[in-house]
Tab-separated table of C-alpha atoms and ligand atoms in Angstrom:
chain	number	residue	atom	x	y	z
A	22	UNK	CA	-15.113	-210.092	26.281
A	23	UNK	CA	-16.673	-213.360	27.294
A	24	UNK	CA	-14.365	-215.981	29.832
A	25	UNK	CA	-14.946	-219.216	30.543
A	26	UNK	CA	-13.796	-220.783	33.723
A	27	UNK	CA	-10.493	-222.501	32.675
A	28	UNK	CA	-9.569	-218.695	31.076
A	29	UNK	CA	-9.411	-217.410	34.232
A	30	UNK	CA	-6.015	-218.535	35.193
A	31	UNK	CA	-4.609	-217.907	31.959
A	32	UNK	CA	-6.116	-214.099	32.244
A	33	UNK	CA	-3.822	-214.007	36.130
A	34	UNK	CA	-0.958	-215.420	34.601
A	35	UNK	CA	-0.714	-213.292	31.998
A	36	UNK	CA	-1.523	-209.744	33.405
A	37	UNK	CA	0.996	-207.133	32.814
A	38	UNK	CA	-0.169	-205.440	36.571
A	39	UNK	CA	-0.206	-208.697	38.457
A	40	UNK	CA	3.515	-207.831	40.158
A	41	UNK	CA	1.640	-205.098	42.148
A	42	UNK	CA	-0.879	-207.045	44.072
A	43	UNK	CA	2.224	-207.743	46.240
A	44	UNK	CA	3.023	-204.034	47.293
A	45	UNK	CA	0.031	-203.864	49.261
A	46	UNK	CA	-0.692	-205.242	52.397
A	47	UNK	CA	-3.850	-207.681	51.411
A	48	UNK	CA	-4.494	-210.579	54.006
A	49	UNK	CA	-4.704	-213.894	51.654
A	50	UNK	CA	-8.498	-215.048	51.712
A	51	UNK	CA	-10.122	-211.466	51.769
A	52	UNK	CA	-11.673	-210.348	48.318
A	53	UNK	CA	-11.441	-206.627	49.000
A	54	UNK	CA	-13.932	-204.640	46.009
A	55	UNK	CA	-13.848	-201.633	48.433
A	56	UNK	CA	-10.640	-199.670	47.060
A	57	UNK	CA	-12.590	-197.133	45.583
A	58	UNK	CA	-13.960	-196.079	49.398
A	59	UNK	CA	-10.496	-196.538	50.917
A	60	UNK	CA	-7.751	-197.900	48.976
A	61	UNK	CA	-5.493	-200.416	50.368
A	62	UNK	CA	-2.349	-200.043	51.878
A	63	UNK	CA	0.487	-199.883	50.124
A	64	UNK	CA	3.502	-201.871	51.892
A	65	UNK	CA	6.191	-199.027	51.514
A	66	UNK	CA	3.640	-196.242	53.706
A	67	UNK	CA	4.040	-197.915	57.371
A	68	UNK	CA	7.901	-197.869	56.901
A	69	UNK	CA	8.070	-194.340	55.707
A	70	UNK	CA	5.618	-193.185	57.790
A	71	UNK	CA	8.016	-194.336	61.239
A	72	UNK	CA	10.349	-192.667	59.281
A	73	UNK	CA	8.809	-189.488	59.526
A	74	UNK	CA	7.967	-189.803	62.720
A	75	UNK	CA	11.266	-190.991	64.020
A	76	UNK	CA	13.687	-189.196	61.989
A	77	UNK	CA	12.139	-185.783	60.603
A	78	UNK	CA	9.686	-185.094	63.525
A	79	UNK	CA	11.726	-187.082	66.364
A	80	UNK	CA	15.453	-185.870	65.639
A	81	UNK	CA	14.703	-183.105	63.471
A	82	UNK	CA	12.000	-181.252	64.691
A	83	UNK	CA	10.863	-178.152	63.580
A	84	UNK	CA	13.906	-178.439	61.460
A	85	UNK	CA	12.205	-180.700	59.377
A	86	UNK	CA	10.304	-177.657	57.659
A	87	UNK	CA	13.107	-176.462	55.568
A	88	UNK	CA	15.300	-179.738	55.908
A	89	UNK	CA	12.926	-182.508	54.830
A	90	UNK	CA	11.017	-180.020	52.687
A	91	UNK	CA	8.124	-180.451	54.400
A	92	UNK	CA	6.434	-177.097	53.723
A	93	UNK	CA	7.000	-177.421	49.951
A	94	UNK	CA	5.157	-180.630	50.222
A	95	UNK	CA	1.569	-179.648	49.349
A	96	UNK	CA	3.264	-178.380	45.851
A	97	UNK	CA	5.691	-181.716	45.539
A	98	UNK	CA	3.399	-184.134	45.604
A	99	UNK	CA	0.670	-182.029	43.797
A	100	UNK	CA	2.988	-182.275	40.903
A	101	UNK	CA	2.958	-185.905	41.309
A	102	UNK	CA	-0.966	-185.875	40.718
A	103	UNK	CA	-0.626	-183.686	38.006
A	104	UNK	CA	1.412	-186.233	35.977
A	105	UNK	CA	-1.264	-188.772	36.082
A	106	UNK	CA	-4.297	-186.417	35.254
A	107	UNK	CA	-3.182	-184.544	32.061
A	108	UNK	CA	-2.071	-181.101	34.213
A	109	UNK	CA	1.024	-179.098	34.271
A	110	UNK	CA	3.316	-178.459	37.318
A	111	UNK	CA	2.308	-176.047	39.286
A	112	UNK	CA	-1.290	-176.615	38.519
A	113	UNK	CA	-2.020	-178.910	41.440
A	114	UNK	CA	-1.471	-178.571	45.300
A	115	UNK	CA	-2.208	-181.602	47.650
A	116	UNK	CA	-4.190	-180.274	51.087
A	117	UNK	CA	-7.609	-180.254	53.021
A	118	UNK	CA	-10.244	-182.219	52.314
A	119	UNK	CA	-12.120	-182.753	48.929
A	120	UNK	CA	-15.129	-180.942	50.743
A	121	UNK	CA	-12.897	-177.886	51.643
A	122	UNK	CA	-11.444	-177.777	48.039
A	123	UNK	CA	-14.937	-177.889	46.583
A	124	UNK	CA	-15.486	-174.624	48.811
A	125	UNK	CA	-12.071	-173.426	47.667
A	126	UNK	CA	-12.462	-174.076	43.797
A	127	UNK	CA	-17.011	-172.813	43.601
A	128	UNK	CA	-15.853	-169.544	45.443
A	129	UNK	CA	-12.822	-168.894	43.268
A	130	UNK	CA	-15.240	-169.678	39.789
A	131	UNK	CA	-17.792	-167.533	41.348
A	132	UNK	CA	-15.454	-164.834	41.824
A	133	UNK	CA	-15.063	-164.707	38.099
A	134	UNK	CA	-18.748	-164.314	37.339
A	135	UNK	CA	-19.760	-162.011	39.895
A	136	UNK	CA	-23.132	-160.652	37.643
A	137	UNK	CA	-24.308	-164.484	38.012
A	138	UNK	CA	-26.314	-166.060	40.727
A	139	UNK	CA	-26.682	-169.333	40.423
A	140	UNK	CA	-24.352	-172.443	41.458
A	141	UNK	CA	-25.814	-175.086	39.395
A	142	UNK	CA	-25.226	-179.278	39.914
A	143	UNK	CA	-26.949	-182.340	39.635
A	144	UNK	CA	-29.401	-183.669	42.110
A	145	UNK	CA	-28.109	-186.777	42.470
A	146	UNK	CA	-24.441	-185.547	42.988
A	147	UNK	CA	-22.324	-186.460	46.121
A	148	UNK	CA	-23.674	-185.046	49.022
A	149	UNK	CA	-20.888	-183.140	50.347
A	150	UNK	CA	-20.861	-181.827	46.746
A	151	UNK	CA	-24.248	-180.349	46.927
A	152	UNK	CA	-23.667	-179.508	51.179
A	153	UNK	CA	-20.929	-177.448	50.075
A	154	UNK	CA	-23.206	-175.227	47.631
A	155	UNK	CA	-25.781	-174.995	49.914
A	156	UNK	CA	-22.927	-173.859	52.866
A	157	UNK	CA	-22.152	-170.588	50.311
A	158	UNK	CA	-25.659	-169.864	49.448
A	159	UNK	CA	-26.446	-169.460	53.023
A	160	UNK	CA	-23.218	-167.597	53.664
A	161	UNK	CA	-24.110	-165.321	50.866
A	162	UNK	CA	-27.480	-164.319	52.109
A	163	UNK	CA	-29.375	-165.214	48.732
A	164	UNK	CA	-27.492	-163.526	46.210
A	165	UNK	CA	-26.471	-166.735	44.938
A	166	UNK	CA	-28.638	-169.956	44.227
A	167	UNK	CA	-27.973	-173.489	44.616
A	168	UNK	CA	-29.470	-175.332	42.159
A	169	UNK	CA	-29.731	-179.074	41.240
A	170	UNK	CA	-31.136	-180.242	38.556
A	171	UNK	CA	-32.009	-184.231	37.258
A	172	UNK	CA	-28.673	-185.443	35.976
A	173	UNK	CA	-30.474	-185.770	32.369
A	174	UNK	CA	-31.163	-181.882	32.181
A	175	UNK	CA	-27.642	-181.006	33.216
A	176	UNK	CA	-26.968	-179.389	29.494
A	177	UNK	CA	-30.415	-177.756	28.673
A	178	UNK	CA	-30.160	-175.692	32.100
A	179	UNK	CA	-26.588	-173.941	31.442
A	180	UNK	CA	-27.733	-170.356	30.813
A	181	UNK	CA	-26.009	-166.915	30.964
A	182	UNK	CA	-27.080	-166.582	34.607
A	183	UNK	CA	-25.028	-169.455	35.864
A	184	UNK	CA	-21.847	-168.697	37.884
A	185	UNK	CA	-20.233	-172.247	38.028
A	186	UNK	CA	-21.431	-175.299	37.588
A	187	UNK	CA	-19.966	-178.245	39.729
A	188	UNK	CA	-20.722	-182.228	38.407
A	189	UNK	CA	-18.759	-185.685	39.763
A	190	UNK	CA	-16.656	-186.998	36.339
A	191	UNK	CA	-17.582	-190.629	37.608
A	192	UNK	CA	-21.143	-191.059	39.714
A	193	UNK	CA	-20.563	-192.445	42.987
A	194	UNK	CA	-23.342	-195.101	42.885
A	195	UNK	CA	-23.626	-195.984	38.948
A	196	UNK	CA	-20.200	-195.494	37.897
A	197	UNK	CA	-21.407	-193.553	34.898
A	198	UNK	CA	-18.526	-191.317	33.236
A	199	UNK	CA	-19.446	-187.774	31.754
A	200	UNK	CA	-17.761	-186.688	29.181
A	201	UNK	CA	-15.466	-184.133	30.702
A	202	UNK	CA	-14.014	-182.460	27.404
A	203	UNK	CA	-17.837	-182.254	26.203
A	204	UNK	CA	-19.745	-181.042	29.043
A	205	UNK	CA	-17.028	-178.231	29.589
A	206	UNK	CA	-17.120	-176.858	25.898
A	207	UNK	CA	-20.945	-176.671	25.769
A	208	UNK	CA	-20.664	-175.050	29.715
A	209	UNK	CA	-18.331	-172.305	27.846
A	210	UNK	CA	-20.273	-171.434	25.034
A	211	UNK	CA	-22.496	-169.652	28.161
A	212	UNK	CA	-19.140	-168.753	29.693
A	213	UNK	CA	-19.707	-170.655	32.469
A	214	UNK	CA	-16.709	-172.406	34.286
A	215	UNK	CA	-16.884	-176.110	35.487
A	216	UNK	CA	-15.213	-177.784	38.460
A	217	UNK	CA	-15.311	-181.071	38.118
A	218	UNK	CA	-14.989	-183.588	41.239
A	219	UNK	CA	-12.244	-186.257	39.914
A	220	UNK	CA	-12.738	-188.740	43.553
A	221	UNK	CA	-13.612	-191.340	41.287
A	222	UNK	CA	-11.650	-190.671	38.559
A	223	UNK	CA	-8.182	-190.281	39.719
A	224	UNK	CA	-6.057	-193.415	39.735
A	225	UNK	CA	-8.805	-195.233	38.303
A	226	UNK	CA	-9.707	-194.376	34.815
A	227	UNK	CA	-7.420	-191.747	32.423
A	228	UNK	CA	-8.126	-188.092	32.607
A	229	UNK	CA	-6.441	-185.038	30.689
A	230	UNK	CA	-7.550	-181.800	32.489
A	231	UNK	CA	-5.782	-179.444	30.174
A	232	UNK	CA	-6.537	-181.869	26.850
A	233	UNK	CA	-10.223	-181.068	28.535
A	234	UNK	CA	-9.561	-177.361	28.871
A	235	UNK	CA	-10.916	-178.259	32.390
A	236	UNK	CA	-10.994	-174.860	34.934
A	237	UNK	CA	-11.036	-176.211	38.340
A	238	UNK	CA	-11.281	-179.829	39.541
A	239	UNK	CA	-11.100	-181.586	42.734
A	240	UNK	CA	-10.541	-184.999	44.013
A	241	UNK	CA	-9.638	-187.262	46.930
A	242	UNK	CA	-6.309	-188.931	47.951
A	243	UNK	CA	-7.458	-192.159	50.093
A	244	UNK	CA	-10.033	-193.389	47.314
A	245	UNK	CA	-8.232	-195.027	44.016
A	246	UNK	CA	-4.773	-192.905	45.167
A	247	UNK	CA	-3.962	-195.243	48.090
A	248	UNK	CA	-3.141	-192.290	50.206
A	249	UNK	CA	-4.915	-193.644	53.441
A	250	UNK	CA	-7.609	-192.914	55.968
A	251	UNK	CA	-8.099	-188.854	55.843
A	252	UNK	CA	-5.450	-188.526	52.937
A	253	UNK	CA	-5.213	-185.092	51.811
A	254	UNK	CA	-7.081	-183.985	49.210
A	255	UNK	CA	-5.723	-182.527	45.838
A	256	UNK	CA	-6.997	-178.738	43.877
A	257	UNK	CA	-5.995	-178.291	40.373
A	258	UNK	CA	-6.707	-174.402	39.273
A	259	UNK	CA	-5.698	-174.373	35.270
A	260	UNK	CA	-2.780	-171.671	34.932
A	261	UNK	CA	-5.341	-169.401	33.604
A	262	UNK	CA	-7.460	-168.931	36.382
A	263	UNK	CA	-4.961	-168.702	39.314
A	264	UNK	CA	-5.436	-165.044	39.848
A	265	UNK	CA	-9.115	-165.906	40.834
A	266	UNK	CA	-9.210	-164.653	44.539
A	267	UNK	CA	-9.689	-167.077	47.176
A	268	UNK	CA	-12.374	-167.103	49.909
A	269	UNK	CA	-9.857	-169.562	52.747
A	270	UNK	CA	-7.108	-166.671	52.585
A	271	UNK	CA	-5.122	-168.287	54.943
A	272	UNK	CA	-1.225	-167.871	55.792
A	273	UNK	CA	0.092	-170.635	53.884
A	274	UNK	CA	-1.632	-169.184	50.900
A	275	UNK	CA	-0.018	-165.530	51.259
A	276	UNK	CA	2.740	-164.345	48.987
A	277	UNK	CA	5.412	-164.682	52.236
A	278	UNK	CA	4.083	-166.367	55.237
A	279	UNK	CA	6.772	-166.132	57.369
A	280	UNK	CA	7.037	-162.674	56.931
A	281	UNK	CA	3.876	-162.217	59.220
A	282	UNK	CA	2.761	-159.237	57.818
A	283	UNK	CA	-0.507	-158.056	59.323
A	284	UNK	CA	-2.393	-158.246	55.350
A	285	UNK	CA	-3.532	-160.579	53.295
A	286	UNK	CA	-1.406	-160.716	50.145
A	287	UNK	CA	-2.273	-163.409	47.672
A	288	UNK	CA	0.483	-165.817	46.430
A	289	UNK	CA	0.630	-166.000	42.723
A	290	UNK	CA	0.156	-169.261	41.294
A	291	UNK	CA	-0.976	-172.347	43.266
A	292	UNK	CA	0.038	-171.981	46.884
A	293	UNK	CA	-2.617	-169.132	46.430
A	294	UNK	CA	-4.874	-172.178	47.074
A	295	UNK	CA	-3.127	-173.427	50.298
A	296	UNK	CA	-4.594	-172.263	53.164
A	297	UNK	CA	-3.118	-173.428	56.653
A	298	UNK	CA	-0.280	-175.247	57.826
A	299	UNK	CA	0.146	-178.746	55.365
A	300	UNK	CA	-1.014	-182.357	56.759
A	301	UNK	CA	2.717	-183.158	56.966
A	302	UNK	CA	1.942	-187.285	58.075
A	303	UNK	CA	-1.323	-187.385	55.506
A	304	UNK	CA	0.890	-185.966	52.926
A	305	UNK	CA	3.667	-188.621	53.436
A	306	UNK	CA	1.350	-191.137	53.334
A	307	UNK	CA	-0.128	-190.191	49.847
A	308	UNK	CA	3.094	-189.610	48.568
A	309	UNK	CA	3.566	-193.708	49.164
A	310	UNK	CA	0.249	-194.118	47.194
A	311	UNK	CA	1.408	-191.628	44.072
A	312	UNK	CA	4.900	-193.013	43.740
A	313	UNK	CA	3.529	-196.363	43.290
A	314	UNK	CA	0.838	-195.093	40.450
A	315	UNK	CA	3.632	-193.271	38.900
A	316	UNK	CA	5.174	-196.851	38.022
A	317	UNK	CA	1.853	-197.918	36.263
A	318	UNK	CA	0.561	-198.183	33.020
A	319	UNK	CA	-2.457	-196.087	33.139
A	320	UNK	CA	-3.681	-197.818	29.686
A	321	UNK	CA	-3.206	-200.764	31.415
A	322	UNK	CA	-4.663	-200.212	34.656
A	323	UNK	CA	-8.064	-198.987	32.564
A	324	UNK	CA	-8.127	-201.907	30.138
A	325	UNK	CA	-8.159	-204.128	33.297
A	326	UNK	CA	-10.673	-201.954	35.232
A	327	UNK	CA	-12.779	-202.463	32.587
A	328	UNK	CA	-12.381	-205.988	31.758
A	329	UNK	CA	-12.258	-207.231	35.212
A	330	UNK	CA	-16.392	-205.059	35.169
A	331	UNK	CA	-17.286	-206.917	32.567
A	332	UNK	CA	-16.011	-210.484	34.054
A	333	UNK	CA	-18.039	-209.350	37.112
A	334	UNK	CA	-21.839	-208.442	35.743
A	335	UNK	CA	-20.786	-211.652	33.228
A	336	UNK	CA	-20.400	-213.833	36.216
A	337	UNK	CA	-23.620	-212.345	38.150
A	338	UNK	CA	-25.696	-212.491	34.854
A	339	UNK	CA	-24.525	-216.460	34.898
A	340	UNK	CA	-24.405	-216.954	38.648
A	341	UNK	CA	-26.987	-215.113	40.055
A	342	UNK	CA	-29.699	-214.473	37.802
A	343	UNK	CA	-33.162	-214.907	39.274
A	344	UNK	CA	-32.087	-213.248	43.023
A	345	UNK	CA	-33.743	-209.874	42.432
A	346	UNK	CA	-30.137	-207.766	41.598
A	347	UNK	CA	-30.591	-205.211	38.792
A	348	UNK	CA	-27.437	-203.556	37.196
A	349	UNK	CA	-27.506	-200.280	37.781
A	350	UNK	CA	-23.891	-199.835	35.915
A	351	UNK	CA	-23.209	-199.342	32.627
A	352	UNK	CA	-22.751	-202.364	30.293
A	353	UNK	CA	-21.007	-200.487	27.969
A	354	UNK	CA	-17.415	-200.259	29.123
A	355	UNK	CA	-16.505	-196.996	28.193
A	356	UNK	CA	-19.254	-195.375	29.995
A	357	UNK	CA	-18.079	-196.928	33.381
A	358	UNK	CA	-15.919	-195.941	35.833
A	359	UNK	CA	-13.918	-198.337	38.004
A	360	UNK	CA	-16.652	-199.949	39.786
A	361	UNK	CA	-20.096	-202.255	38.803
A	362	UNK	CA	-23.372	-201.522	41.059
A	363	UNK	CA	-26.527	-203.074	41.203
A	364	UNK	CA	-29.664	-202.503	43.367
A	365	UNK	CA	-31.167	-205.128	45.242
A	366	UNK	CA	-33.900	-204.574	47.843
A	367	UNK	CA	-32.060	-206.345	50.722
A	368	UNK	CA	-28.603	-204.563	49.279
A	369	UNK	CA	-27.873	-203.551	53.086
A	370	UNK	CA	-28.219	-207.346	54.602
A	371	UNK	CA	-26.240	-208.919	51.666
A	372	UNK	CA	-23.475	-206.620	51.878
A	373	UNK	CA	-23.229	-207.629	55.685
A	374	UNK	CA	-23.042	-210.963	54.822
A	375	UNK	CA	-20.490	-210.577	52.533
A	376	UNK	CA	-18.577	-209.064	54.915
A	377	UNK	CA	-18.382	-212.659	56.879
A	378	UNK	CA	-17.404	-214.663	54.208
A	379	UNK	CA	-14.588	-212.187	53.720
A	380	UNK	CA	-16.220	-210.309	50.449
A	381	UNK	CA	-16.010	-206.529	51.200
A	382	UNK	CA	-18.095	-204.047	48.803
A	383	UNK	CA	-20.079	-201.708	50.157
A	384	UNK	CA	-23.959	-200.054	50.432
A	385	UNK	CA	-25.040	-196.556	49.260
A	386	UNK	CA	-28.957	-196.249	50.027
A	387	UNK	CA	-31.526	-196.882	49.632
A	388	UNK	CA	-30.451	-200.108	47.647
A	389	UNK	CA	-27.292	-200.228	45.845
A	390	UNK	CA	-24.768	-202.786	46.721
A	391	UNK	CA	-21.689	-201.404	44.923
A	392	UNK	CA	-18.301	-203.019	44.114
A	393	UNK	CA	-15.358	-201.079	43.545
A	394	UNK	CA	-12.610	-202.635	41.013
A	395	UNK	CA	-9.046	-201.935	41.863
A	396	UNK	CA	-6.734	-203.486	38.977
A	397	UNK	CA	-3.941	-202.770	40.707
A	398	UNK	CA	-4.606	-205.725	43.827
A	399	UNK	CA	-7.377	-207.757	42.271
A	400	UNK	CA	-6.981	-211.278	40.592
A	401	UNK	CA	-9.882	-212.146	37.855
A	402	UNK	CA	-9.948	-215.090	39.926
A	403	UNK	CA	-10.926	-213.187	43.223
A	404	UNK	CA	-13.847	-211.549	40.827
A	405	UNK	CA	-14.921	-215.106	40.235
A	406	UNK	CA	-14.792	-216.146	43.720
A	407	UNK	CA	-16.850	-213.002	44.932
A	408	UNK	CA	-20.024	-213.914	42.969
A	409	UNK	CA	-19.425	-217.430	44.007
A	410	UNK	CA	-19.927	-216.566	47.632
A	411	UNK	CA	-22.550	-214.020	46.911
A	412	UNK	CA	-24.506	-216.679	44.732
A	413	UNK	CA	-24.390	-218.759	47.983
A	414	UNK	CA	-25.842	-216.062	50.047
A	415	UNK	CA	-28.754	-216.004	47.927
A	416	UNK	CA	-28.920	-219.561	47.670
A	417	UNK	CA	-28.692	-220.310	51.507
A	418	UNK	CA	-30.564	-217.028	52.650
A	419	UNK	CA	-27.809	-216.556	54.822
A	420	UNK	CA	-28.801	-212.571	54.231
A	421	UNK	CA	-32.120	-213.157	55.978
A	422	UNK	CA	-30.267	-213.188	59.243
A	423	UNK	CA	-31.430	-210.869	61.636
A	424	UNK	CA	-27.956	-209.943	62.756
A	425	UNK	CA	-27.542	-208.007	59.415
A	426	UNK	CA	-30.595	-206.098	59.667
A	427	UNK	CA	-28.866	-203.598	62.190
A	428	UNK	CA	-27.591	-200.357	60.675
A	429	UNK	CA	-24.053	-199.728	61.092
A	430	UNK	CA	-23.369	-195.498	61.789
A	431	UNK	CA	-20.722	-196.159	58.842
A	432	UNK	CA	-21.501	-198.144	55.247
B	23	LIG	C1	-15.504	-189.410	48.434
B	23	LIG	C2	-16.049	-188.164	47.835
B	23	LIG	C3	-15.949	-186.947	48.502
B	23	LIG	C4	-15.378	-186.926	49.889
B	23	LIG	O1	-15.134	-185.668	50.399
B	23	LIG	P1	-14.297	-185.532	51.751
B	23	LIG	O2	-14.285	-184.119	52.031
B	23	LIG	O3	-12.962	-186.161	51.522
B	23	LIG	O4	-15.019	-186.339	52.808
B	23	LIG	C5	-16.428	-185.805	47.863
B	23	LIG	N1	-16.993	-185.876	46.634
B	23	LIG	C6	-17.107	-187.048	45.969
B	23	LIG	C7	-17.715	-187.091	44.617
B	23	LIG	C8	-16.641	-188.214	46.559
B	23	LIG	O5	-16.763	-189.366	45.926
């Protein structure tokens, strides 16, 4: 797609997802490419979330378990995710943290392939991805492995000794997009099962676990979900696996909790991967975030992602060619996830001053600056008006300032 200038209106006017800029709460003036870190808020989430507080924790109490079906929640709204990434009911639970899942979900494949030793990813996976591994190698004492390997060699490595192997469907700093069915048939010729990390993928670009014939998958609920700060995270176990026996065997995850019996007893199906009591607030919060992606049109939402990426590195190309940024993205479309990075060697200082004139991406070391695209809340026009700002950055050296040179603890 190539747009001039005077398109750019026409392109606003005439997008099928522009009515839902206005359910988030988006102060007029900010340019916000930072939804696939933390996803804005939707408007509906601080009302329901006094709600909560007011009605089914102030008046109701502990109550409020059976009564506003709070401790069915993690399997409610789990459904909900499972409608937008190709699963079944009762395939999905929303709890913990993508970082305990990943425990929950390499343990569980592991426990299938106990003859195997090694836990095999790529080295330039997410961290906590990789920190995870490393966790149950050392808790194992060596019988297992953690192995990266270069992203490239992913394939050639996948031999008979390899327990699970765990990859990211979308990378975190390109935005490249593995071919999920692929990688998971050619991972089962050696009978090895694959979790895949969805945290980029879900809410952002379309996925079909089962049309995959994925085994376990992970993913987070405050990136592209709009769940908010510390959202829950989300566990899908494919029905055929869900007798795998879990490492966190924790009460919420027996077969009768409240029955306090002194022995673990597994639940069957997915509350088998519960494990303590369920972020009731967090889980209200994401709920407001998956009721408003149930209304989208997910065809939609990734023929926008993708055309508002290639309106960005168009722009830049135009705009800011000769300022030292190198795309580090895909260019073609298909390949890229909901996002457009490039590497720069002062990424850190630009991204700061972006950040004043009211631009916020963000900066994964050593050099990428990288812009997350949210179809959902962004206007071409604010795409436009981003490289506009940055082009005057570069032009003015405002990024030479020494005030951005200071590391932040967070980027
Ligand atoms: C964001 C992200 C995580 C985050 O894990 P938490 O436990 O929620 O902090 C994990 N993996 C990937 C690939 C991510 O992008």
């Amino acid at each position: 797609m190539t747009v001039g200038f005077t398109d750019i209106a026409a392109l606003d006017a005439s997008d099928p997802l522009r009515g839902f800029r206005d359910e988030f709460q988006l102060r007029e003036g900010l340019i916000y490419l930072d939804g696939n870190s933390l996803g804005a808020a939707p408007r509906a989430t601080a009302a329901r979330i006094a709600e909560v507080v007011a009605n089914q924790w102030g008046e109701g109490l502990i109550t409020s378990w059976l009564g506003a079906e709070w401790s069915t929640a993690p399997q409610r709204i789990g459904d909900k995710i499972a409608s937008l990434l190709g699963a079944k009911p009762g395939e999905i639970v929303a709890a913990d943290s993508t970082s305990v899942n990943i425990f929950k979900a390499l343990t569980a494949a592991i426990s299938l392939r106990p003859q195997r030793s090694t836990i095999l990813s790529e080295a330039t996976n997410f961290p906590t991805d990789v920190y995870m591994m490393q966790g149950i190698e050392a808790f194992v004492g060596g019988r297992l492995r953690a192995v990266t390997v270069d992203p490239g060699a992913v394939l050639e490595r996948l031999d008979n000794d390899v327990a699970v192997l765990l990859l990211t469907q979308v990378h975190y700093k390109s935005g490249l997009v593995r071919d999920m069915a692929e990688v998971t048939r050619r991972a089962h010729a050696k009978g090895i099962p694959v979790v895949w990390d969805l945290s980029y993928s879900a809410g952002a670009i379309p996925v079909d676990l089962n049309g995959a014939n994925v085994d376990f998958a992970v993913g987070c609920g405050y990136k592209f979900l709009n769940g908010g700060p510390g959202a829950p995270a989300f566990i899908f176990v494919a029905e055929r696996h869900q007798a795998a026996t879990p490492v966190l065997s924790g009460w919420f995850g027996h077969s009768s909790p409240f029955a306090f019996e002194e022995d673990y007893r597994p639940a069957t199906g997915i509350a088998r991967f519960l494990c303590g009591t369920p972020q009731v607030l967090g889980l209200a919060a994401l709920e407001c975030g998956l009721d408003l992606m149930g209304r989208v049109d997910l065809a939609e939402l990734r023929r926008k992602s993708l055309a508002l990426g290639d309106l960005f590195i168009e722009r830049m190309e135009l705009r800011c060619a000769g300022f030292g940024f190198e795309l580090i993205s895909q260019r073609d479309a298909a390949l890229r996830g909901s996002q457009v990075s490039f590497a720069h060697p002062h990424g850190y200082e630009i991204i700061q001053a972006l950040k004043q004139r009211d631009v916020i991406g963000d900066f994964r070391a050593p050099d990428v600056l990288r812009f997350g695209l949210t179809p959902l809340y962004l206007r071409y026009a604010d795409i436009v008006e981003a490289v506009e700002r940055l082009r005057d950055i570069c032009q003015t050296r405002a990024c030479d300032s020494p005030d951005h040179r200071h590391r932040a603890a967070v980027t």
